[in-house]
Amino acid sequence: MSVPKYWRNIPQRYRLEAVKCIKCGKLFFPPRPVCNECRSQEFETVHLSDEGKIVTFTVLNSAPSKFSYQTPYPIAVIELSDSAKICAQITDCDIDKLYIGMPVKLQMRKLSTEGDAGIINYGYKAVPA
Amino acid sequence: MVGITSYGAYVPRYRIRVEDIAKEWGADSESYKRGLFLNEKSVAGMDEDTITMSLEATRNALRRAAIDPNKVGAVYVGSESHPYAVKPSSTIIAEAINAVPHCHCADLEFACKAGTESLFITYGLVKAGLITYGLAIGADTSQGAPNDALEYSAASGAAAFFVGTENIVANIEATYSCTTDTPDFWRRDNQVYPRHGGRFTGTPAYFKHVHLAGKMLLEKTGVTPAEIKYAVFHQPNGKFPQRVSKMLGFSKDQIKAGLLAPSIGNTYSASSLISLTAVLDIAEKDDLIMMVSYGSGAGSDAFLFRVTDAIYQTRDKAKTTMSYVNERLVYLDYGLYAKYRDKIIIS
Ligand SMILES: [Zn+2]
């Protein structure tokens, strides 16, 4: 990931900043400039809950080279308690014990590093609650 | 009054047993277990580092007390394992809790004392009226070279404290700090593993400074060891804190609650601070707590705290420190441990 792109995503990656359409109330994560429901461009910033449950998940056994040292690892769709849905890796878990509906909490983790000398990419992962 | 308004700890779930390290090197595990009171140590997960652990400890503190991030005027992270050599850990923490941009941030380094330094400095700033709240963190993913004595103890963990003037859970009654130039432990620039002076790390280093700081704090406050409910010391192993506490006149009962090195090892900059959080989890109103840190190089920071009744409304809102120490543990063998701690070079 390029440094400017990482930097632009900091509010959502570090503190789950989303936007809510002021006109129709629709929630967007990641934030977007125009509401796809009512075309409004007026939003307020909201912070998503860091608690939720697993909607569905899959286990990756063959991963891109950057993540290959972590295999096998699960990726899940998680519904947060404020009903937003996000996609995240599940970490610190016993893969055999994961189930749909399992309560999880989001934590900041190291997602990847850009080689030996590039930046460290931090972001959220889910941990069994 | 200036004191701790909230606190949080974080210890990773991974452990390696002393036997499993000793086995690889043909060493005698009993000499570490009986000689140094070390049984196992915590190991950071592959996706954890000083920054991620610092943030989780901070979030536990925020779960205990909803502190307005706009009022956090300083964030200090003390560590000897900052993920970047240049680029602060503290800026990432400040950004994650939304304390930016009106905030003073710095990373501190003083071997195992960097964490209590952050507490020392935030206390001074709050007391001077320069900031409303300060966030003081000690965290480390410390490394010992393979087959070095330090490999049996170098562990991972974090503790975070908000310091302020309102809703204080533990008032800071007094502080004392001492420093000398003592080369007992060091790591040169660009080196992965530290070096140490072997037996030299004991009498002229740890014992001299921790004893002096403890003694001076007691003299300064006129408090006797018998009046103190809990004494917490830096824990390079399980043995040193027991010996220094005896030198200062404390009983085994007074140090038991904060003696975590046998279960999690030496969490370096977080060591005495995580122990303080474990004591705050069980302390009662008006209890006096003494904490003395130690950092090689060398120096000690000593604090005397008095617990207030605000502790009862605060502490149950986040996971206890002992639940991190004892629950959901996963034991690694040496191979996995080497992988987790980047001890294997993959080219
Ligand atoms: Zn809309």
Coordinates of C-alpha atoms and ligand atoms in Angstrom, one line a residue:
Chain A
M1 CA 0.0 0.0 0.0
S2 CA 1.3 3.5 -0.9
V3 CA 2.1 5.8 2.0
P4 CA -0.5 8.5 1.0
K5 CA -3.2 5.8 0.7
Y6 CA -2.3 4.4 4.2
W7 CA -2.4 7.9 5.6
R8 CA -5.8 8.7 4.1
N9 CA -7.3 5.6 5.7
I10 CA -6.0 6.2 9.2
P11 CA -9.3 7.5 10.7
Q12 CA -11.2 4.4 9.6
R13 CA -8.3 1.9 10.3
Y14 CA -7.4 3.2 13.7
R15 CA -10.6 4.4 15.2
L16 CA -13.4 3.0 12.9
E17 CA -14.6 6.4 11.6
A18 CA -17.6 6.0 9.4
V19 CA -20.0 8.6 8.0
K20 CA -23.8 8.9 8.4
C21 CA -25.9 10.6 5.8
I22 CA -27.5 13.6 7.5
K23 CA -30.6 13.5 5.1
C24 CA -31.5 9.8 5.1
G25 CA -29.4 8.3 7.9
K26 CA -27.6 5.7 5.9
L27 CA -24.2 4.6 7.4
F28 CA -21.1 4.2 5.2
F29 CA -17.9 2.4 6.1
P30 CA -15.5 3.2 4.5
P31 CA -16.7 6.8 4.3
R32 CA -17.8 8.0 0.8
P33 CA -18.5 11.5 -0.6
V34 CA -22.0 11.0 -2.0
C35 CA -24.9 9.0 -0.5
N36 CA -26.0 6.2 -2.9
E37 CA -29.5 6.3 -1.4
C38 CA -30.4 10.0 -1.6
R39 CA -27.5 11.6 -3.4
S40 CA -26.8 13.9 -0.5
Q41 CA -23.3 15.1 0.2
E42 CA -23.8 16.0 3.8
F43 CA -22.5 13.6 6.3
E44 CA -21.6 13.4 10.0
T45 CA -18.7 11.5 11.4
V46 CA -19.6 8.6 13.6
H47 CA -17.4 5.9 15.3
L48 CA -18.4 2.3 14.8
S49 CA -18.7 0.0 17.8
D50 CA -15.7 -2.3 18.3
E51 CA -17.9 -5.2 19.3
G52 CA -19.8 -7.5 17.0
K53 CA -20.4 -11.1 15.8
I54 CA -19.3 -13.3 13.0
V55 CA -21.8 -13.4 10.1
T56 CA -19.7 -15.8 8.0
F57 CA -16.1 -16.8 7.7
T58 CA -13.6 -18.7 5.6
V59 CA -10.1 -20.1 6.3
L60 CA -7.3 -19.2 4.0
N61 CA -4.7 -21.9 3.5
S62 CA -3.0 -20.4 0.5
A63 CA -2.3 -16.7 0.9
P64 CA -0.6 -13.9 -0.9
S65 CA 3.2 -14.0 -0.2
K66 CA 3.0 -11.1 2.2
F67 CA 0.7 -13.2 4.5
S68 CA 1.9 -16.7 3.8
Y69 CA 3.7 -17.0 7.1
Q70 CA 0.4 -16.6 8.9
T71 CA -1.5 -19.4 7.2
P72 CA -4.0 -20.9 8.0
Y73 CA -5.9 -17.8 9.0
P74 CA -9.6 -16.9 9.0
I75 CA -11.3 -14.0 7.3
A76 CA -14.8 -13.0 8.3
V77 CA -17.7 -10.8 7.7
I78 CA -18.5 -9.2 11.0
E79 CA -21.7 -7.4 12.0
L80 CA -20.9 -4.8 14.5
S81 CA -23.4 -4.0 17.3
D82 CA -24.4 -0.8 15.5
S83 CA -25.4 -3.0 12.5
A84 CA -22.5 -2.0 10.2
K85 CA -20.8 -4.9 8.4
I86 CA -17.1 -5.1 7.9
C87 CA -14.6 -7.6 6.6
A88 CA -11.6 -8.5 8.9
Q89 CA -9.1 -11.1 9.7
I90 CA -9.7 -13.1 12.9
T91 CA -6.6 -13.4 15.0
D92 CA -5.7 -15.0 18.4
C93 CA -8.3 -17.6 17.8
D94 CA -8.6 -21.4 17.8
I95 CA -9.7 -22.0 14.2
D96 CA -11.6 -25.2 15.1
K97 CA -13.7 -23.3 17.6
L98 CA -15.0 -20.5 15.3
Y99 CA -18.7 -20.4 14.6
I100 CA -21.3 -18.2 12.9
G101 CA -22.7 -15.8 15.6
M102 CA -19.5 -15.9 17.7
P103 CA -19.0 -12.6 19.6
V104 CA -15.8 -10.8 18.6
K105 CA -14.0 -7.6 19.5
L106 CA -11.9 -5.4 17.1
Q107 CA -8.4 -4.7 18.1
M108 CA -5.6 -2.8 16.3
R109 CA -3.0 -5.2 14.9
K110 CA -0.1 -5.2 12.5
L111 CA -1.7 -6.1 9.1
S112 CA 1.5 -6.2 7.1
T113 CA 4.8 -4.5 6.6
E114 CA 6.2 -2.9 3.4
G115 CA 9.4 -5.0 3.1
D116 CA 12.2 -4.5 5.6
A117 CA 12.4 -0.8 5.4
G118 CA 8.9 0.4 4.4
I119 CA 6.0 1.5 6.7
I120 CA 4.1 -0.8 9.0
N121 CA 0.5 -1.1 8.1
Y122 CA -1.7 -1.1 11.2
G123 CA -5.4 -1.8 11.1
Y124 CA -8.2 -3.7 12.8
K125 CA -8.6 -7.4 13.3
A126 CA -11.2 -9.3 15.2
V127 CA -10.4 -11.3 18.3
P128 CA -12.9 -13.7 20.0
A129 CA -14.6 -11.7 22.8
Chain B
M1 CA -4.7 16.2 44.0
V2 CA -3.0 14.6 41.0
G3 CA -3.2 10.8 40.4
I4 CA -4.2 7.9 38.2
T5 CA -7.7 8.4 36.9
S6 CA -7.8 5.2 34.9
Y7 CA -5.6 2.3 34.1
G8 CA -5.4 -0.7 31.7
A9 CA -3.1 -3.6 31.0
Y10 CA -2.6 -6.0 28.1
V11 CA -0.6 -9.3 28.0
P12 CA -0.6 -11.4 24.9
R13 CA -2.1 -14.9 25.2
Y14 CA 1.0 -16.8 24.0
R15 CA 3.5 -18.4 26.4
I16 CA 6.6 -20.5 26.2
R17 CA 7.8 -22.6 29.2
V18 CA 11.3 -22.3 30.6
E19 CA 11.7 -26.1 30.0
D20 CA 11.0 -25.6 26.3
I21 CA 13.7 -23.0 25.9
A22 CA 16.2 -24.9 28.0
K23 CA 15.7 -28.1 26.1
E24 CA 16.8 -26.5 22.8
W25 CA 20.1 -25.3 24.3
G26 CA 20.9 -28.2 26.6
A27 CA 20.5 -25.9 29.6
D28 CA 19.3 -26.8 33.1
S29 CA 15.8 -25.5 33.4
E30 CA 15.7 -26.1 37.1
S31 CA 18.4 -23.4 37.6
Y32 CA 16.0 -20.9 36.0
K33 CA 12.9 -22.2 37.8
R34 CA 14.4 -22.6 41.3
G35 CA 17.2 -20.1 41.0
L36 CA 15.4 -17.2 39.3
F37 CA 11.7 -18.1 40.0
L38 CA 10.8 -18.1 36.3
N39 CA 8.3 -20.7 34.9
E40 CA 7.1 -19.3 31.6
K41 CA 7.0 -16.0 29.7
S42 CA 4.5 -14.2 27.5
V43 CA 5.2 -13.9 23.8
A44 CA 3.6 -11.4 21.5
G45 CA 1.6 -12.8 18.6
M46 CA 2.9 -12.4 15.0
D47 CA 0.7 -9.4 14.4
E48 CA 1.4 -7.7 17.8
D49 CA 4.0 -5.1 18.7
T50 CA 4.6 -2.4 21.2
I51 CA 2.1 -0.1 19.5
T52 CA -0.8 -2.6 19.2
M53 CA -0.3 -3.7 22.9
S54 CA 0.0 -0.1 24.1
L55 CA -3.3 0.7 22.3
E56 CA -5.2 -2.2 23.8
A57 CA -4.0 -1.3 27.3
T58 CA -5.1 2.3 26.6
R59 CA -8.5 1.1 25.4
N60 CA -8.9 -0.9 28.6
A61 CA -8.2 2.3 30.5
L62 CA -10.8 4.1 28.4
R63 CA -13.3 1.3 29.1
R64 CA -12.8 2.0 32.8
A65 CA -13.3 5.8 32.5
A66 CA -14.7 7.7 29.5
I67 CA -12.0 10.4 29.3
D68 CA -12.6 13.1 26.6
P69 CA -9.7 12.6 24.1
N70 CA -9.7 16.4 23.5
K71 CA -8.5 16.9 27.1
V72 CA -5.6 14.5 26.7
G73 CA -2.7 16.9 26.4
A74 CA 0.2 14.5 26.4
V75 CA 0.9 10.9 25.3
Y76 CA 4.1 9.2 26.2
V77 CA 5.1 5.6 25.3
G78 CA 8.1 4.2 27.1
S79 CA 9.7 1.1 25.5
E80 CA 12.9 -0.4 24.3
S81 CA 11.2 -2.1 21.4
H82 CA 9.5 0.8 19.5
P83 CA 8.6 -0.7 16.1
Y84 CA 10.2 2.2 14.3
A85 CA 13.8 3.4 15.0
V86 CA 12.6 6.8 13.7
K87 CA 8.8 7.6 13.8
P88 CA 7.1 7.7 17.2
S89 CA 4.9 5.1 18.6
S90 CA 3.1 7.8 20.6
T91 CA 1.7 9.6 17.5
I92 CA -0.1 6.4 16.5
I93 CA -1.6 6.0 19.9
A94 CA -2.7 9.6 20.0
E95 CA -4.3 9.3 16.6
A96 CA -6.1 6.0 17.5
I97 CA -7.7 7.6 20.6
N98 CA -8.4 10.8 18.7
A99 CA -6.4 13.0 20.9
V100 CA -4.8 14.7 17.9
P101 CA -3.8 17.3 17.0
H102 CA -3.7 19.4 20.2
C103 CA -1.4 17.0 22.0
H104 CA 2.3 16.7 23.0
C105 CA 3.7 13.3 22.1
A106 CA 7.0 11.6 22.7
D107 CA 8.6 8.2 22.9
L108 CA 10.8 7.4 25.9
E109 CA 13.6 5.0 26.2
F110 CA 15.5 3.9 29.4
A111 CA 15.8 0.1 29.3
C112 CA 13.1 -1.2 31.6
K113 CA 12.4 2.1 33.2
A114 CA 10.9 3.9 30.2
G115 CA 7.3 3.1 31.3
T116 CA 7.5 4.7 34.7
E117 CA 9.3 7.7 33.2
S118 CA 6.2 8.4 31.1
L119 CA 4.2 8.3 34.4
F120 CA 6.7 10.5 36.1
I121 CA 6.5 13.2 33.3
T122 CA 2.8 13.2 32.9
Y123 CA 2.4 13.6 36.7
G124 CA 4.7 16.6 36.5
L125 CA 2.8 18.2 33.6
V126 CA -0.6 17.7 35.2
K127 CA 0.7 19.0 38.6
A128 CA 2.1 22.1 36.9
G129 CA -1.4 22.7 35.3
L130 CA 0.0 22.5 31.8
I131 CA -2.4 19.7 30.7
T132 CA -5.7 18.3 31.9
Y133 CA -4.9 14.6 31.3
G134 CA -1.7 12.8 30.3
L135 CA -1.5 9.3 29.0
A136 CA 1.5 7.3 30.3
I137 CA 2.3 4.0 28.7
G138 CA 5.0 1.3 29.2
A139 CA 5.2 -1.5 26.7
D140 CA 7.7 -3.9 25.3
T141 CA 8.2 -6.9 23.1
S142 CA 11.6 -7.5 24.5
Q143 CA 14.1 -9.9 22.9
G144 CA 16.9 -12.0 24.4
A145 CA 19.5 -13.5 22.1
P146 CA 19.0 -17.3 21.5
N147 CA 20.8 -19.2 24.3
D148 CA 21.4 -16.1 26.3
A149 CA 20.2 -16.0 30.0
L150 CA 17.8 -13.2 29.0
E151 CA 16.0 -15.5 26.6
Y152 CA 14.3 -17.1 29.6
S153 CA 12.7 -13.9 30.8
A154 CA 12.4 -11.4 27.9
A155 CA 8.6 -11.1 27.5
S156 CA 5.8 -8.9 26.1
G157 CA 3.1 -6.7 27.6
A158 CA 1.8 -3.2 28.1
A159 CA 0.2 -1.0 30.7
A160 CA -1.4 2.4 30.3
F161 CA -2.4 5.1 32.8
F162 CA -4.4 8.3 32.5
V163 CA -3.1 10.9 35.0
G164 CA -5.4 13.8 36.0
T165 CA -7.0 15.7 38.8
E166 CA -10.6 14.5 38.8
N167 CA -12.1 11.1 39.7
I168 CA -8.7 9.8 40.8
V169 CA -8.5 6.1 41.6
A170 CA -5.0 6.2 43.1
N171 CA -3.6 9.5 44.3
I172 CA 0.2 10.0 43.7
E173 CA 1.3 10.9 47.2
A174 CA 5.1 11.2 46.5
T175 CA 7.8 10.3 43.9
Y176 CA 11.5 9.9 44.1
S177 CA 14.0 9.2 41.3
C178 CA 17.7 8.2 41.3
T179 CA 20.1 7.7 38.4
T180 CA 23.8 6.9 38.0
D181 CA 25.9 5.8 34.9
T182 CA 26.0 2.1 35.3
P183 CA 26.7 -0.1 32.2
D184 CA 24.9 -3.2 33.3
F185 CA 22.9 -3.8 30.1
W186 CA 22.8 -2.2 26.7
R187 CA 22.0 -2.5 23.0
R188 CA 24.1 -0.7 20.5
D189 CA 22.4 1.0 17.5
N190 CA 21.4 -1.5 14.8
Q191 CA 21.9 -4.5 17.0
V192 CA 18.9 -6.9 17.4
Y193 CA 19.8 -8.3 20.8
P194 CA 21.1 -6.6 23.9
R195 CA 24.2 -7.4 25.9
H196 CA 24.6 -7.5 29.7
G197 CA 27.2 -7.6 32.4
G198 CA 26.1 -11.0 33.8
R199 CA 26.4 -10.9 37.6
F200 CA 27.2 -7.2 37.4
T201 CA 23.4 -6.7 36.8
G202 CA 22.7 -7.5 40.4
T203 CA 24.4 -5.7 43.3
P204 CA 25.8 -2.5 41.7
A205 CA 22.8 -2.2 39.3
Y206 CA 19.3 -3.5 40.3
F207 CA 19.7 -3.8 44.0
K208 CA 21.6 -0.5 44.5
H209 CA 19.1 1.6 42.6
V210 CA 15.8 -0.1 43.6
H211 CA 16.9 -0.2 47.3
L212 CA 18.0 3.5 47.2
A213 CA 14.8 4.6 45.5
G214 CA 12.6 2.6 47.9
K215 CA 14.5 3.8 51.0
M216 CA 14.4 7.4 49.9
L217 CA 10.7 7.4 49.2
L218 CA 10.0 5.9 52.6
E219 CA 12.3 8.5 54.3
K220 CA 10.8 11.4 52.2
T221 CA 7.2 10.4 53.2
G222 CA 7.8 9.2 56.7
V223 CA 5.8 6.1 55.8
T224 CA 7.0 2.7 57.3
P225 CA 6.9 -0.5 55.3
A226 CA 4.2 -1.9 57.7
E227 CA 1.9 0.9 56.7
I228 CA 2.1 0.0 53.0
K229 CA -0.4 -2.6 51.7
Y230 CA 1.3 -3.6 48.5
A231 CA 4.9 -3.2 47.2
V232 CA 5.6 -3.5 43.5
F233 CA 9.0 -3.8 42.0
H234 CA 10.5 -4.1 38.6
Q235 CA 10.9 -7.9 37.9
P236 CA 13.8 -9.0 35.7
N237 CA 13.0 -12.4 37.2
G238 CA 11.0 -13.7 40.2
K239 CA 14.0 -13.7 42.6
F240 CA 15.3 -10.1 42.5
P241 CA 12.1 -8.4 43.6
Q242 CA 11.7 -10.8 46.5
R243 CA 15.3 -10.1 47.7
V244 CA 15.0 -6.3 47.4
S245 CA 11.7 -6.3 49.1
K246 CA 13.2 -8.1 52.1
M247 CA 16.1 -5.6 52.1
L248 CA 13.5 -2.8 52.4
G249 CA 11.6 -4.5 55.2
F250 CA 8.6 -5.8 53.3
S251 CA 7.0 -9.2 53.9
K252 CA 6.1 -11.8 51.2
D253 CA 2.4 -11.0 51.6
Q254 CA 3.0 -7.4 50.6
I255 CA 4.6 -8.3 47.3
K256 CA 2.7 -11.4 46.4
A257 CA -0.2 -9.7 44.4
G258 CA 2.2 -7.9 42.1
L259 CA 4.7 -10.7 41.6
L260 CA 4.0 -11.7 38.0
A261 CA 7.4 -12.5 36.6
P262 CA 7.1 -16.3 37.4
S263 CA 4.0 -16.4 35.1
I264 CA 4.7 -13.8 32.4
G265 CA 8.5 -13.1 32.6
N266 CA 10.1 -9.7 32.4
T267 CA 7.9 -7.4 30.4
Y268 CA 10.6 -4.7 30.5
S269 CA 9.1 -1.2 30.4
A270 CA 5.7 -2.7 31.4
S271 CA 7.0 -4.9 34.2
S272 CA 6.3 -2.8 37.4
L273 CA 3.4 -1.1 35.7
I274 CA 1.5 -4.3 34.8
S275 CA 2.0 -5.3 38.4
L276 CA 0.6 -2.0 39.6
T277 CA -2.5 -2.7 37.5
A278 CA -2.9 -6.1 39.1
V279 CA -2.7 -4.6 42.5
L280 CA -5.2 -1.8 41.6
D281 CA -7.6 -4.6 40.5
I282 CA -7.8 -5.8 44.1
A283 CA -6.8 -2.9 46.3
E284 CA -9.2 -1.2 48.8
K285 CA -9.9 2.4 49.6
D286 CA -7.0 4.1 51.5
D287 CA -4.5 1.3 50.8
L288 CA -1.0 2.6 50.2
I289 CA 0.9 1.1 47.3
M290 CA 4.6 1.6 46.7
M291 CA 6.1 1.0 43.2
V292 CA 9.7 1.1 42.3
S293 CA 10.9 0.5 38.7
Y294 CA 14.4 -0.2 37.5
G295 CA 16.1 0.6 34.2
S296 CA 19.5 -0.5 33.3
G297 CA 22.0 2.2 32.6
A298 CA 20.8 2.9 35.4
G299 CA 18.1 4.3 37.5
S300 CA 14.9 3.8 39.5
D301 CA 11.6 5.7 39.8
A302 CA 9.6 5.3 43.0
F303 CA 6.0 6.2 43.5
L304 CA 3.7 6.1 46.6
F305 CA 0.0 5.8 45.7
R306 CA -3.1 6.0 47.9
V307 CA -6.2 4.3 46.6
T308 CA -9.5 6.2 46.7
D309 CA -13.0 4.9 46.7
A310 CA -13.4 5.9 43.0
I311 CA -11.6 2.6 42.4
Y312 CA -14.9 0.7 43.0
Q313 CA -16.8 2.4 40.3
T314 CA -14.0 2.1 37.8
R315 CA -12.1 -1.2 37.8
D316 CA -14.8 -3.7 36.9
K317 CA -15.4 -2.1 33.5
A318 CA -12.5 -3.8 31.8
K319 CA -10.7 -7.1 31.9
T320 CA -8.6 -7.7 35.0
T321 CA -4.9 -8.0 34.6
M322 CA -5.0 -11.6 36.1
S323 CA -7.4 -12.7 33.4
Y324 CA -4.7 -11.7 30.9
V325 CA -2.1 -13.6 33.0
N326 CA -4.1 -16.8 33.5
E327 CA -6.8 -17.2 30.8
R328 CA -7.0 -18.3 27.2
L329 CA -3.3 -19.2 27.1
V330 CA -1.7 -20.9 24.1
Y331 CA 1.7 -22.6 24.7
L332 CA 4.3 -22.4 21.9
D333 CA 7.1 -24.8 21.2
Y334 CA 10.5 -23.3 20.5
G335 CA 10.0 -23.5 16.7
L336 CA 6.8 -21.5 16.8
Y337 CA 8.3 -19.1 19.3
A338 CA 11.3 -18.5 17.0
K339 CA 8.8 -17.8 14.1
Y340 CA 6.6 -15.5 16.3
R341 CA 9.6 -13.4 17.4
D342 CA 11.3 -13.2 14.0
K343 CA 14.3 -15.3 15.1
I344 CA 14.3 -17.1 11.8
I345 CA 15.9 -15.2 8.9
I346 CA 13.9 -15.9 5.7
S347 CA 15.7 -14.5 2.7
Ligands
ZN1 ZN -28.6 9.7 2.2

